[in-house]
Coordinates of C-alpha atoms in Angstrom, one line a residue:
X117 CA -89.0 -87.5 -47.0
X118 CA -90.0 -91.1 -48.4
X119 CA -87.5 -93.4 -50.0
X120 CA -88.5 -92.4 -53.5
X121 CA -87.8 -88.5 -52.8
X122 CA -84.3 -89.7 -51.3
X123 CA -83.6 -91.8 -54.5
X124 CA -84.7 -88.9 -56.8
X125 CA -82.5 -86.5 -54.7
X126 CA -79.6 -89.1 -55.2
X127 CA -80.1 -89.3 -59.0
X128 CA -80.1 -85.7 -59.2
X129 CA -76.7 -85.5 -57.4
X130 CA -75.3 -88.4 -59.3
X131 CA -76.3 -86.6 -62.7
X132 CA -74.1 -83.9 -61.9
X133 CA -71.0 -86.5 -61.6
X134 CA -71.6 -88.0 -64.8
X135 CA -72.5 -91.5 -63.2
X136 CA -74.8 -94.2 -64.9
X137 CA -76.9 -94.4 -61.6
X138 CA -78.3 -91.1 -62.6
X139 CA -81.1 -92.7 -64.4
X140 CA -82.7 -93.7 -61.1
X141 CA -86.1 -92.0 -61.1
X142 CA -86.1 -91.5 -64.7
X143 CA -88.1 -94.0 -65.7
X144 CA -85.1 -96.6 -66.6
X145 CA -83.9 -99.4 -64.9
X146 CA -81.6 -98.4 -61.9
X147 CA -77.8 -98.6 -62.5
X148 CA -75.9 -101.1 -60.4
X149 CA -73.4 -99.5 -58.0
X150 CA -70.0 -101.4 -57.0
X151 CA -71.8 -103.2 -54.5
X152 CA -73.9 -104.7 -56.8
X153 CA -77.2 -103.4 -55.5
X154 CA -79.7 -101.0 -57.0
X155 CA -79.3 -97.5 -55.7
X156 CA -82.8 -97.7 -54.3
X157 CA -81.8 -100.6 -52.3
X158 CA -78.8 -99.0 -50.8
X159 CA -80.9 -96.1 -49.5
X160 CA -83.3 -98.2 -48.1
X161 CA -80.5 -100.4 -46.4
X162 CA -79.1 -97.1 -44.8
X163 CA -82.7 -96.3 -43.5
X164 CA -83.5 -99.8 -42.2
X165 CA -80.3 -100.1 -40.3
X166 CA -80.3 -97.2 -38.5
X167 CA -84.0 -96.2 -38.1
X168 CA -83.6 -92.4 -38.5
X169 CA -82.2 -90.0 -41.3
X170 CA -79.8 -88.4 -38.8
X171 CA -78.3 -91.9 -37.8
X172 CA -78.2 -92.9 -41.2
X173 CA -76.2 -90.0 -42.2
X174 CA -73.4 -90.8 -39.5
X175 CA -73.3 -94.7 -40.7
X176 CA -73.0 -93.7 -44.3
X177 CA -70.7 -90.8 -44.1
X178 CA -67.4 -92.2 -46.1
X179 CA -64.2 -90.4 -45.3
X180 CA -63.9 -88.7 -48.9
X181 CA -66.5 -87.5 -51.1
X182 CA -66.9 -85.9 -54.5
X183 CA -65.6 -82.3 -54.4
X184 CA -68.2 -79.7 -54.5
X185 CA -67.0 -78.5 -58.1
X186 CA -66.9 -81.9 -59.3
X187 CA -63.1 -82.0 -59.3
X188 CA -61.8 -85.2 -58.0
X189 CA -62.4 -86.2 -54.2
X190 CA -61.9 -84.3 -51.1
X191 CA -62.2 -84.8 -47.2
X192 CA -65.9 -85.6 -46.0
X193 CA -66.9 -82.8 -43.3
X194 CA -70.4 -83.5 -41.9
X195 CA -73.1 -81.2 -43.0
X196 CA -76.0 -79.3 -41.5
X197 CA -78.5 -81.2 -43.5
X198 CA -78.6 -85.1 -42.7
X199 CA -79.9 -85.7 -46.3
X200 CA -76.7 -84.3 -47.6
X201 CA -74.5 -86.9 -45.8
X202 CA -76.8 -89.6 -47.0
X203 CA -76.5 -88.8 -50.4
X204 CA -72.7 -88.2 -50.1
X205 CA -72.4 -91.7 -48.6
X206 CA -74.3 -93.4 -51.5
X207 CA -72.4 -91.3 -54.2
X208 CA -69.3 -92.7 -52.5
X209 CA -70.3 -96.3 -52.5
X210 CA -71.6 -96.3 -55.8
X211 CA -68.6 -95.0 -57.6
X212 CA -66.4 -97.0 -55.7
X213 CA -63.7 -96.2 -53.0
X214 CA -61.3 -93.3 -53.7
X215 CA -58.2 -91.9 -52.1
X216 CA -57.8 -88.3 -50.6
X217 CA -57.1 -85.7 -53.4
X218 CA -56.0 -81.8 -52.9
X219 CA -57.6 -80.7 -56.1
X220 CA -60.6 -79.1 -54.3
X221 CA -60.2 -76.6 -53.2
X222 CA -57.6 -75.7 -56.1
X223 CA -54.1 -74.9 -55.3
X224 CA -53.5 -71.1 -55.5
X225 CA -49.7 -71.7 -57.0
X226 CA -47.4 -74.4 -57.4
X227 CA -44.0 -75.0 -55.8
X228 CA -40.9 -75.8 -57.5
X229 CA -39.7 -79.4 -57.7
X230 CA -36.6 -81.2 -57.6
X231 CA -35.3 -84.8 -58.2
X232 CA -31.7 -85.5 -57.5
X233 CA -29.7 -87.9 -59.6
X234 CA -29.7 -90.4 -56.6
X235 CA -33.4 -90.4 -56.3
X236 CA -34.1 -90.6 -59.9
X237 CA -34.3 -94.5 -59.7
X238 CA -35.6 -95.0 -56.4
X239 CA -39.0 -96.1 -55.8
X240 CA -41.7 -93.7 -55.3
X241 CA -43.5 -90.5 -57.0
X242 CA -44.8 -92.7 -60.0
X243 CA -42.1 -95.1 -59.9
X244 CA -43.1 -98.9 -58.7
X245 CA -41.4 -102.3 -58.4
X246 CA -43.9 -104.2 -60.7
X247 CA -45.8 -103.6 -63.6
X248 CA -48.9 -104.6 -61.8
X249 CA -48.2 -102.4 -59.0
X250 CA -48.0 -99.6 -61.6
X251 CA -51.1 -100.2 -63.6
X252 CA -53.2 -100.6 -60.5
X253 CA -52.0 -97.4 -59.0
X254 CA -52.7 -95.5 -62.3
X255 CA -56.0 -97.2 -62.8
X256 CA -57.2 -95.6 -59.4
X257 CA -55.7 -92.3 -60.5
X258 CA -57.5 -92.2 -63.4
X259 CA -61.1 -93.0 -61.7
X260 CA -60.3 -89.9 -59.5
X261 CA -59.2 -88.1 -62.3
X262 CA -62.6 -88.2 -63.8
X263 CA -63.8 -86.0 -61.6
X264 CA -61.4 -83.3 -62.3
X265 CA -62.6 -80.4 -64.4
X266 CA -61.2 -79.4 -67.8
X267 CA -59.4 -76.4 -66.0
X268 CA -57.9 -78.6 -63.9
X269 CA -56.5 -81.1 -66.7
X270 CA -55.0 -77.8 -68.1
X271 CA -53.2 -77.0 -65.2
X272 CA -51.9 -80.3 -64.9
X273 CA -50.7 -80.3 -68.3
X274 CA -49.1 -77.0 -68.1
X275 CA -47.8 -77.8 -65.2
X276 CA -45.8 -80.8 -67.1
X277 CA -44.8 -78.0 -69.3
X278 CA -43.5 -75.8 -66.8
X279 CA -41.5 -78.3 -64.6
X280 CA -39.4 -79.5 -67.8
X281 CA -38.9 -75.9 -68.9
X282 CA -37.6 -74.3 -65.3
X283 CA -34.8 -74.8 -63.2
X284 CA -32.4 -75.9 -65.8
X285 CA -34.4 -79.2 -66.4
X286 CA -34.7 -78.9 -69.9
X287 CA -30.7 -78.9 -70.1
X288 CA -30.1 -81.6 -67.4
X289 CA -32.5 -84.2 -69.1
X290 CA -31.1 -83.5 -72.6
X291 CA -27.5 -84.0 -71.4
X292 CA -28.4 -87.1 -69.4
X293 CA -30.4 -88.6 -72.5
X294 CA -27.4 -88.2 -74.7
X295 CA -24.8 -89.6 -72.3
X296 CA -27.1 -92.4 -71.1
X297 CA -28.3 -93.8 -74.4
X298 CA -24.8 -92.7 -76.3
X299 CA -27.0 -91.3 -79.0
X300 CA -27.5 -87.9 -80.4
X301 CA -26.3 -84.6 -79.1
X302 CA -27.5 -82.5 -76.0
X303 CA -27.8 -79.6 -78.1
X304 CA -30.4 -80.8 -80.4
X305 CA -32.1 -82.8 -77.7
X306 CA -33.0 -79.6 -75.7
X307 CA -34.6 -78.1 -78.8
X308 CA -36.6 -81.3 -79.0
X309 CA -37.4 -81.0 -75.5
X310 CA -38.4 -77.7 -75.8
X311 CA -40.7 -78.7 -78.7
X312 CA -42.6 -81.3 -77.1
X313 CA -43.3 -78.7 -73.8
X314 CA -44.1 -76.0 -76.1
X315 CA -46.0 -77.2 -79.0
X316 CA -47.8 -80.4 -77.9
X317 CA -51.2 -79.5 -78.1
X318 CA -53.6 -79.8 -74.9
X319 CA -57.3 -79.7 -73.9
X320 CA -57.8 -77.4 -77.0
X321 CA -57.6 -80.3 -79.1
X322 CA -60.8 -81.8 -77.8
X323 CA -63.3 -80.3 -79.8
X324 CA -67.2 -81.0 -79.3
X325 CA -69.5 -81.6 -82.1
X326 CA -73.2 -80.6 -81.7
X327 CA -76.0 -81.8 -83.7
X328 CA -79.6 -80.1 -82.9
X329 CA -82.9 -80.7 -84.4
X330 CA -86.6 -81.3 -84.0
X331 CA -85.6 -84.5 -82.0
X332 CA -83.3 -82.7 -79.6
X333 CA -79.6 -82.0 -79.0
X334 CA -76.8 -84.7 -79.3
X335 CA -73.2 -83.9 -78.4
X336 CA -70.3 -85.8 -79.7
X337 CA -67.4 -85.5 -77.2
X338 CA -63.9 -87.0 -76.9
X339 CA -63.6 -89.1 -73.9
X340 CA -60.6 -91.1 -72.2
X341 CA -59.9 -94.8 -72.6
X342 CA -58.7 -95.0 -69.1
X343 CA -55.0 -96.3 -68.5
X344 CA -53.0 -96.1 -71.7
X345 CA -50.0 -98.1 -71.9
X346 CA -46.9 -96.4 -73.8
X347 CA -43.8 -97.9 -75.0
X348 CA -40.9 -95.3 -75.6
X349 CA -37.9 -95.7 -77.9
X350 CA -34.3 -95.2 -76.8
X351 CA -34.0 -92.6 -79.5
X352 CA -36.2 -89.9 -78.3
X353 CA -36.7 -91.1 -74.6
X354 CA -37.7 -87.9 -72.8
X355 CA -39.4 -86.1 -75.8
X356 CA -41.7 -89.2 -76.2
X357 CA -42.6 -89.2 -72.5
X358 CA -43.2 -85.3 -72.2
X359 CA -45.2 -85.2 -75.3
X360 CA -47.6 -88.2 -74.7
X361 CA -48.0 -87.4 -71.1
X362 CA -49.4 -84.0 -72.0
X363 CA -51.5 -85.4 -74.7
X364 CA -52.7 -88.5 -72.7
X365 CA -53.7 -86.6 -69.7
X366 CA -55.3 -83.8 -71.4
X367 CA -57.6 -86.3 -72.8
X368 CA -58.3 -87.5 -69.4
X369 CA -56.0 -90.8 -69.1
X370 CA -53.5 -92.0 -66.9
X371 CA -50.3 -93.0 -68.7
X372 CA -48.0 -96.0 -67.9
X373 CA -44.7 -95.7 -69.5
X374 CA -42.3 -98.6 -70.5
X375 CA -39.1 -97.0 -71.3
X376 CA -36.0 -98.4 -73.1
X377 CA -33.5 -100.1 -70.6
X378 CA -30.8 -98.0 -72.1
X379 CA -32.7 -94.8 -71.3
X380 CA -33.9 -96.0 -67.9
X381 CA -32.5 -93.2 -65.5
X382 CA -33.4 -90.2 -67.7
X383 CA -36.8 -91.6 -68.2
X384 CA -37.5 -92.5 -64.5
X385 CA -36.1 -88.8 -63.6
X386 CA -39.0 -87.4 -66.1
X387 CA -41.5 -89.6 -64.5
X388 CA -40.6 -88.4 -61.1
X389 CA -40.4 -84.7 -61.9
X390 CA -43.9 -84.8 -63.6
X391 CA -45.4 -86.6 -60.5
X392 CA -43.8 -84.0 -58.1
X393 CA -44.9 -81.3 -60.1
X394 CA -48.7 -82.5 -60.3
X395 CA -48.7 -83.3 -56.6
X396 CA -48.1 -79.5 -56.2
X397 CA -51.1 -78.9 -58.3
X398 CA -53.3 -81.2 -56.4
X399 CA -53.7 -84.0 -59.3
X400 CA -54.6 -87.6 -58.0
X401 CA -51.4 -89.2 -57.4
X402 CA -50.1 -91.4 -60.1
X403 CA -51.3 -90.1 -63.3
X404 CA -48.0 -91.1 -64.9
X405 CA -46.2 -93.9 -63.9
X406 CA -43.5 -96.4 -64.9
X407 CA -41.6 -99.5 -63.3
X408 CA -38.0 -99.2 -61.4
X409 CA -36.6 -101.7 -64.1
X410 CA -37.8 -101.5 -67.7
X411 CA -37.4 -104.5 -69.4
X412 CA -38.9 -106.8 -72.0
X413 CA -40.9 -108.8 -69.5
X414 CA -42.3 -105.7 -68.0
X415 CA -43.3 -104.2 -71.4
X416 CA -45.1 -107.6 -72.0
X417 CA -46.7 -107.5 -68.6
X418 CA -48.1 -104.0 -69.5
X419 CA -49.5 -105.1 -72.8
X420 CA -51.5 -108.0 -71.4
X421 CA -52.6 -106.3 -68.5
X422 CA -56.6 -106.3 -68.4
X423 CA -56.7 -102.9 -67.0
X424 CA -54.6 -101.1 -69.7
X425 CA -57.2 -100.1 -72.3
X426 CA -54.9 -98.7 -75.0
X427 CA -51.5 -99.3 -76.3
X428 CA -49.2 -96.7 -77.7
X429 CA -45.7 -98.0 -79.4
X430 CA -43.3 -95.6 -80.6
X431 CA -40.3 -97.6 -82.2
X432 CA -39.3 -100.0 -84.8
X433 CA -41.6 -102.4 -86.8
X434 CA -41.4 -105.3 -84.3
X435 CA -42.9 -103.5 -81.4
X436 CA -45.5 -102.0 -83.4
X437 CA -46.4 -105.5 -84.9
X438 CA -46.6 -106.7 -81.3
X439 CA -49.2 -104.2 -79.9
X440 CA -51.3 -104.6 -83.1
X441 CA -51.6 -108.0 -82.5
X442 CA -52.8 -107.9 -78.5
X443 CA -56.7 -107.4 -79.6
X444 CA -56.6 -103.8 -77.9
X445 CA -56.9 -100.5 -79.5
X446 CA -53.2 -99.6 -80.5
X447 CA -51.4 -96.7 -82.0
X448 CA -48.1 -97.7 -83.8
X449 CA -45.7 -95.1 -84.7
X450 CA -43.1 -97.3 -86.5
X451 CA -40.2 -96.5 -88.7
X452 CA -39.6 -94.5 -91.8
X453 CA -37.0 -94.2 -94.5
X454 CA -37.5 -90.4 -95.5
X455 CA -36.6 -89.7 -99.0
X456 CA -35.8 -86.1 -100.2
X457 CA -36.0 -85.2 -103.9
X458 CA -34.4 -82.4 -105.5
X459 CA -35.3 -81.2 -109.0
X460 CA -33.7 -78.8 -111.3
X461 CA -36.2 -75.9 -110.4
X462 CA -35.0 -76.0 -106.8
X463 CA -33.1 -73.3 -105.1
X464 CA -29.7 -75.6 -104.9
X465 CA -27.6 -73.7 -102.4
X466 CA -31.0 -73.5 -99.9
X467 CA -31.9 -77.2 -100.6
X468 CA -28.2 -78.4 -99.6
X469 CA -28.1 -76.4 -96.4
X470 CA -31.6 -77.9 -95.6
X471 CA -30.8 -81.4 -96.3
X472 CA -27.6 -81.3 -94.2
X473 CA -29.3 -79.5 -91.5
X474 CA -32.2 -81.9 -91.3
X475 CA -30.1 -85.0 -91.8
X476 CA -27.6 -84.2 -89.1
X477 CA -30.2 -83.0 -86.7
X478 CA -29.7 -85.1 -83.3
X479 CA -27.2 -86.9 -85.6
X480 CA -30.1 -88.3 -87.8
X481 CA -31.9 -90.1 -84.8
X482 CA -35.5 -88.6 -85.5
X483 CA -37.6 -91.1 -88.1
X484 CA -38.4 -87.7 -90.0
X485 CA -34.9 -87.0 -90.7
X486 CA -33.5 -87.2 -94.3
X487 CA -32.3 -90.7 -94.8
X488 CA -31.5 -90.7 -98.6
X489 CA -31.3 -87.9 -101.5
X490 CA -32.7 -88.5 -104.8
X491 CA -31.3 -85.9 -107.1
X492 CA -32.1 -85.0 -110.6
X493 CA -29.2 -85.8 -112.7
X494 CA -29.0 -82.1 -114.1
X495 CA -28.4 -80.7 -110.6
X496 CA -26.8 -83.5 -109.0
X497 CA -23.0 -82.3 -109.0
X498 CA -24.0 -79.2 -108.2
X499 CA -26.0 -80.0 -105.1
X500 CA -23.3 -82.4 -104.0
X501 CA -20.9 -79.5 -104.1
X502 CA -23.0 -77.2 -102.4
X503 CA -23.8 -79.5 -99.7
X504 CA -20.0 -80.0 -99.0
X505 CA -19.9 -76.4 -98.2
X506 CA -22.4 -77.1 -95.6
X507 CA -20.6 -79.7 -93.8
X508 CA -20.7 -82.9 -95.8
X509 CA -17.9 -84.8 -96.1
X510 CA -17.9 -86.7 -99.6
X511 CA -16.5 -90.2 -99.8
X512 CA -15.7 -91.3 -103.7
X513 CA -13.6 -94.3 -103.1
X514 CA -15.6 -97.4 -103.4
X515 CA -13.3 -99.3 -101.0
X516 CA -13.7 -96.8 -98.5
X517 CA -17.5 -96.7 -98.7
X518 CA -17.1 -100.6 -98.4
X519 CA -15.2 -100.2 -95.2
X520 CA -17.6 -98.0 -93.8
X521 CA -20.5 -100.3 -94.7
X522 CA -18.7 -103.0 -92.8
X523 CA -18.8 -100.9 -89.6
X524 CA -22.1 -99.3 -89.4
X525 CA -24.0 -102.5 -90.7
X526 CA -24.6 -105.4 -88.9
X527 CA -24.4 -109.3 -90.0
X528 CA -28.6 -109.2 -90.5
X529 CA -28.1 -106.1 -92.8
X530 CA -29.3 -103.5 -90.5
X531 CA -27.6 -100.8 -88.7
X532 CA -25.2 -101.6 -86.0
X533 CA -26.7 -100.7 -82.7
X534 CA -23.1 -99.0 -81.4
X535 CA -23.3 -96.7 -84.3
X536 CA -26.8 -95.3 -84.3
X537 CA -26.9 -91.8 -83.0
X538 CA -23.3 -91.4 -83.4
X539 CA -21.8 -88.3 -85.0
X540 CA -20.3 -88.0 -88.6
X541 CA -16.7 -87.4 -87.0
X542 CA -17.2 -90.5 -85.0
X543 CA -18.1 -92.5 -87.6
X544 CA -15.3 -91.4 -89.9
X545 CA -12.9 -92.1 -87.0
X546 CA -14.0 -95.8 -87.0
X547 CA -12.4 -96.3 -90.6
X548 CA -9.3 -94.1 -89.6
X549 CA -10.6 -90.5 -91.2
X550 CA -10.0 -87.6 -88.9
X551 CA -12.2 -84.8 -89.4
X552 CA -13.4 -81.8 -87.2
X553 CA -16.6 -81.4 -85.7
X554 CA -17.6 -79.1 -88.5
X555 CA -18.2 -82.1 -90.5
X556 CA -22.0 -83.0 -90.0
X557 CA -22.8 -85.7 -92.7
X558 CA -20.9 -88.3 -94.6
X559 CA -22.0 -88.1 -98.3
X560 CA -21.8 -90.8 -100.9
X561 CA -23.0 -91.6 -103.9
X562 CA -25.0 -95.1 -104.4
X563 CA -27.6 -96.7 -106.5
X564 CA -30.7 -97.7 -105.5
X565 CA -30.2 -101.0 -104.0
X566 CA -27.2 -100.1 -102.0
X567 CA -28.0 -101.0 -98.2
X568 CA -27.4 -97.2 -97.3
X569 CA -30.4 -96.4 -99.5
X570 CA -32.7 -99.0 -98.6
X571 CA -32.1 -99.4 -94.8
X572 CA -33.0 -96.4 -92.1
X573 CA -29.7 -96.2 -90.5
X574 CA -30.3 -93.5 -88.0
X575 CA -26.7 -92.1 -88.3
X576 CA -25.7 -88.9 -90.3
X577 CA -24.9 -90.9 -93.6
X578 CA -26.6 -89.7 -96.4
X579 CA -26.5 -91.6 -99.8
X580 CA -27.3 -89.6 -103.1
X581 CA -29.0 -91.4 -106.0
X582 CA -29.3 -89.9 -109.3
X583 CA -32.5 -89.8 -111.5
X584 CA -32.9 -88.8 -115.2
X585 CA -35.9 -86.5 -114.6
X586 CA -38.1 -85.4 -111.6
X587 CA -40.8 -87.8 -112.5
X588 CA -38.4 -90.9 -112.3
X589 CA -37.0 -89.1 -108.9
X590 CA -40.5 -88.8 -107.5
X591 CA -41.3 -92.6 -108.5
X592 CA -38.1 -93.9 -107.0
X593 CA -38.8 -91.8 -103.6
X594 CA -42.0 -93.5 -103.5
X595 CA -40.3 -97.0 -103.7
X596 CA -37.5 -96.3 -101.3
X597 CA -39.8 -95.0 -98.5
X598 CA -41.4 -98.5 -98.6
X599 CA -44.8 -97.7 -97.9
X600 CA -44.3 -96.6 -94.2
X601 CA -46.5 -93.4 -94.9
X602 CA -43.8 -91.7 -92.5
X603 CA -42.2 -88.6 -93.8
X604 CA -40.6 -87.3 -97.3
X605 CA -39.3 -84.1 -98.3
X606 CA -38.8 -82.4 -101.8
X607 CA -37.2 -79.1 -102.7
X608 CA -38.6 -77.7 -106.1
X609 CA -40.3 -74.8 -107.4
X610 CA -42.6 -76.4 -109.7
X611 CA -45.9 -76.9 -107.9
X612 CA -47.3 -79.4 -110.1
X613 CA -44.4 -81.9 -109.2
X614 CA -44.6 -81.0 -105.7
X615 CA -48.2 -81.8 -105.7
X616 CA -47.7 -85.0 -107.6
X617 CA -45.2 -86.2 -105.3
X618 CA -47.4 -85.4 -102.4
X619 CA -50.2 -87.4 -103.7
X620 CA -48.0 -90.3 -104.6
X621 CA -46.1 -90.7 -101.7
X622 CA -49.0 -90.4 -99.2
X623 CA -46.6 -89.6 -96.1
X624 CA -48.0 -88.2 -92.7
X625 CA -45.5 -85.5 -93.0
X626 CA -44.5 -83.7 -96.4
X627 CA -42.1 -81.1 -96.2
X628 CA -41.6 -78.6 -99.2
X629 CA -38.5 -76.6 -99.5
X630 CA -37.2 -77.0 -96.0
X631 CA -35.5 -79.4 -93.6
X632 CA -37.3 -82.3 -92.0
X633 CA -37.5 -80.9 -88.7
X634 CA -39.8 -78.1 -90.1
X635 CA -42.4 -81.0 -90.0
X636 CA -42.2 -81.2 -86.1
X637 CA -42.7 -77.6 -86.0
X638 CA -39.2 -76.3 -85.9
X639 CA -39.1 -73.4 -88.4
X640 CA -42.3 -74.6 -89.6
X641 CA -46.1 -74.1 -88.9
X642 CA -48.1 -76.7 -86.8
X643 CA -48.0 -78.6 -83.6
X644 CA -45.5 -81.0 -82.4
X645 CA -45.6 -84.7 -81.9
X646 CA -43.0 -87.2 -80.9
X647 CA -45.5 -90.3 -81.9
X648 CA -46.0 -90.3 -85.6
X649 CA -48.5 -93.2 -86.3
X650 CA -48.3 -94.2 -90.0
X651 CA -48.9 -98.0 -89.6
X652 CA -52.2 -97.7 -87.5
X653 CA -53.3 -94.4 -89.3
X654 CA -53.4 -91.7 -86.7
X655 CA -50.9 -90.0 -88.2
X656 CA -49.8 -86.7 -86.1
X657 CA -51.2 -87.9 -82.5
X658 CA -52.6 -85.4 -80.5
X659 CA -55.0 -85.5 -77.3
X660 CA -57.9 -86.6 -79.5
X661 CA -55.8 -89.5 -80.7
X662 CA -55.9 -90.7 -77.0
X663 CA -59.6 -90.5 -76.6
X664 CA -62.7 -92.2 -77.9
X665 CA -65.9 -90.6 -79.3
X666 CA -68.8 -90.6 -77.0
X667 CA -72.4 -89.6 -77.9
X668 CA -74.9 -87.7 -75.5
X669 CA -78.2 -87.5 -76.6
X670 CA -81.0 -85.2 -75.2
X671 CA -84.4 -86.0 -76.8
X672 CA -86.9 -83.3 -77.7
X673 CA -85.2 -80.5 -75.6
X674 CA -82.6 -77.9 -75.8
X675 CA -83.3 -77.0 -79.6
X676 CA -83.8 -73.5 -79.8
X677 CA -84.0 -72.8 -83.2

C-alpha cells in the first residue's frame, strides 16, 4: 500500500468522525491537524520513522482512540490489521489529545447517586477552584462530547432529569434554595424544579431542514457553539441550572455556570449531582461545571474567557447589558413588569382566583408573575372583593400604604433586597399587621405613577389601577410593561380585545384567562423555560437557542426525485 492509499483510507475514516481532514484525497487542499502538518505528511513521517507498516503502527498507536460507534473516545487495543492502528494514530493526532471516556461501550444501566451537604461545596465533580480551571475542563469535555451520538445526548439529558426527580432530591434542593436565599417557598419551588425536569425540551428540538434539487442535497442542522457561560439568578437558582443544563447539553455544548453567591450551596449541589449522574452514564467528565466560590470577579472572568463562545444571562437589566457588550453571542433574559388586564366581559371570580394564585406563586419571584392589575372601572370593585375572598389583604389607608412603601422600597427607588421573595404575612408583619398564612397577596389601589406600579418588586404586593375602558386598560398595560417584551396577562371573553392586546404588547408570553404560571407550562400547554430572552430576541429559549445553524452540501447527488 502506497502513501496515497493510506491517505485515502485516513480520509475515509475521518469523514466518519466529521473532521475537516476528511477532504484529503478529494481534490481539495489537505486540512491542518493539531500538529500543523498536513495529514499526508503525518502518514509519510510515521512510515519514514519506522521503515515498516507494523512498526509504524506500534509507534503511532495512542492510548485512546475514537470509539467504534463515533461516540466519544475509548481505550485503544492493538488490532489485527496494522493499517487500522496507523489510522487510529493519525485520527487521534489530527483531532487532538483526548481523555478516557466510557460512553463506548454504552452503560447498560445507571447507578443512584448522592452528594452529602458536607460534600456540596468541596472541589471535584464539576466544581473547580478557579474559573480558568472550570472553563478548561469544560472545553476538553465538549471536544470529547463532539463524538457522542445523539442517542448518548438523550441519555445524558434524561439522566439529569432522573437524578433531580429521584431519591428525594427534588424536595431537598427546593427546601435548600428557599432556606439559603431566604426567598420564595419550598412548595412552589418543588413545582418549578419538577417543571424544569419534565418540560424542558431535549434533542427533539433540534430539527433538520433538507433542501434537494438538481444541484444535489443540502442539510441545515443545529450544531453546538462549544462552551457556554451561563449566569444564574438568586431568584430561580436550581431551576435555571437544570433547565439550561438540559438545553445546552442537548444542543451538544458544555456549560459553565456562574451562580449567585447567595445560592452557592444549592447551586454547587445541583452541579455535583448532575456530574455524578453523568459519570454513571459514561459521559465525558465536566460537561457541567462551576466554581467553588461564586463572585462578581469569577463571573467577569467567565465572560472574558476566550474559550467561552456564548453567554447566557438570566437576571436583571444590568447583567444582561453587560453580556451584550462583550462582543460574544449573548442571550439575555432580563427583567419584566407583567401587567394583567381585566375587562367587563371577564369571568371575574375566576380572574380573581387566577391573579392571586399567579401573583403569590413562589412569593412573586418568577419574572412572569402578575405585578400590577389594570381593571376596567366598571368591574374594579367586584374584582377587588373577589380577590379578598381568595387570600388578598386590602390596604386602603394611604398612611399604611406609605408605611409599607418605606419598608419595601430602597433609597434608590427599587425593591429592598431583604424583602424580595418574602411572603405577604412577613411583609405585613414588618409594618405591625399580623395575619395568618392564608393571606397570599397584599392588595392596594394606586395610580399609574406609583412606585408599586412602575417597579418590578418581586414581592406579593399587587397594586390595582383603574381604567375607564378596556382600550384605555390595554394602552396602560403596554406603557407599564416598559417595552421589556416579557410577559402579560388578560382576562376577557372579548376575542377582539384579547387579540388587540396581544398585538400591541408584543410580549414573549401572553396568557389569556389564566394565571401567569400557565405560561411556563403549569396548567398550560407547551414546554418550559426559565430563561425568557426578551432583550436579545430569542424569547422562549430551548436547545436550538444554544446552537448555531450549519449547512452541509452534497453537490449533484442524493436527489432521488
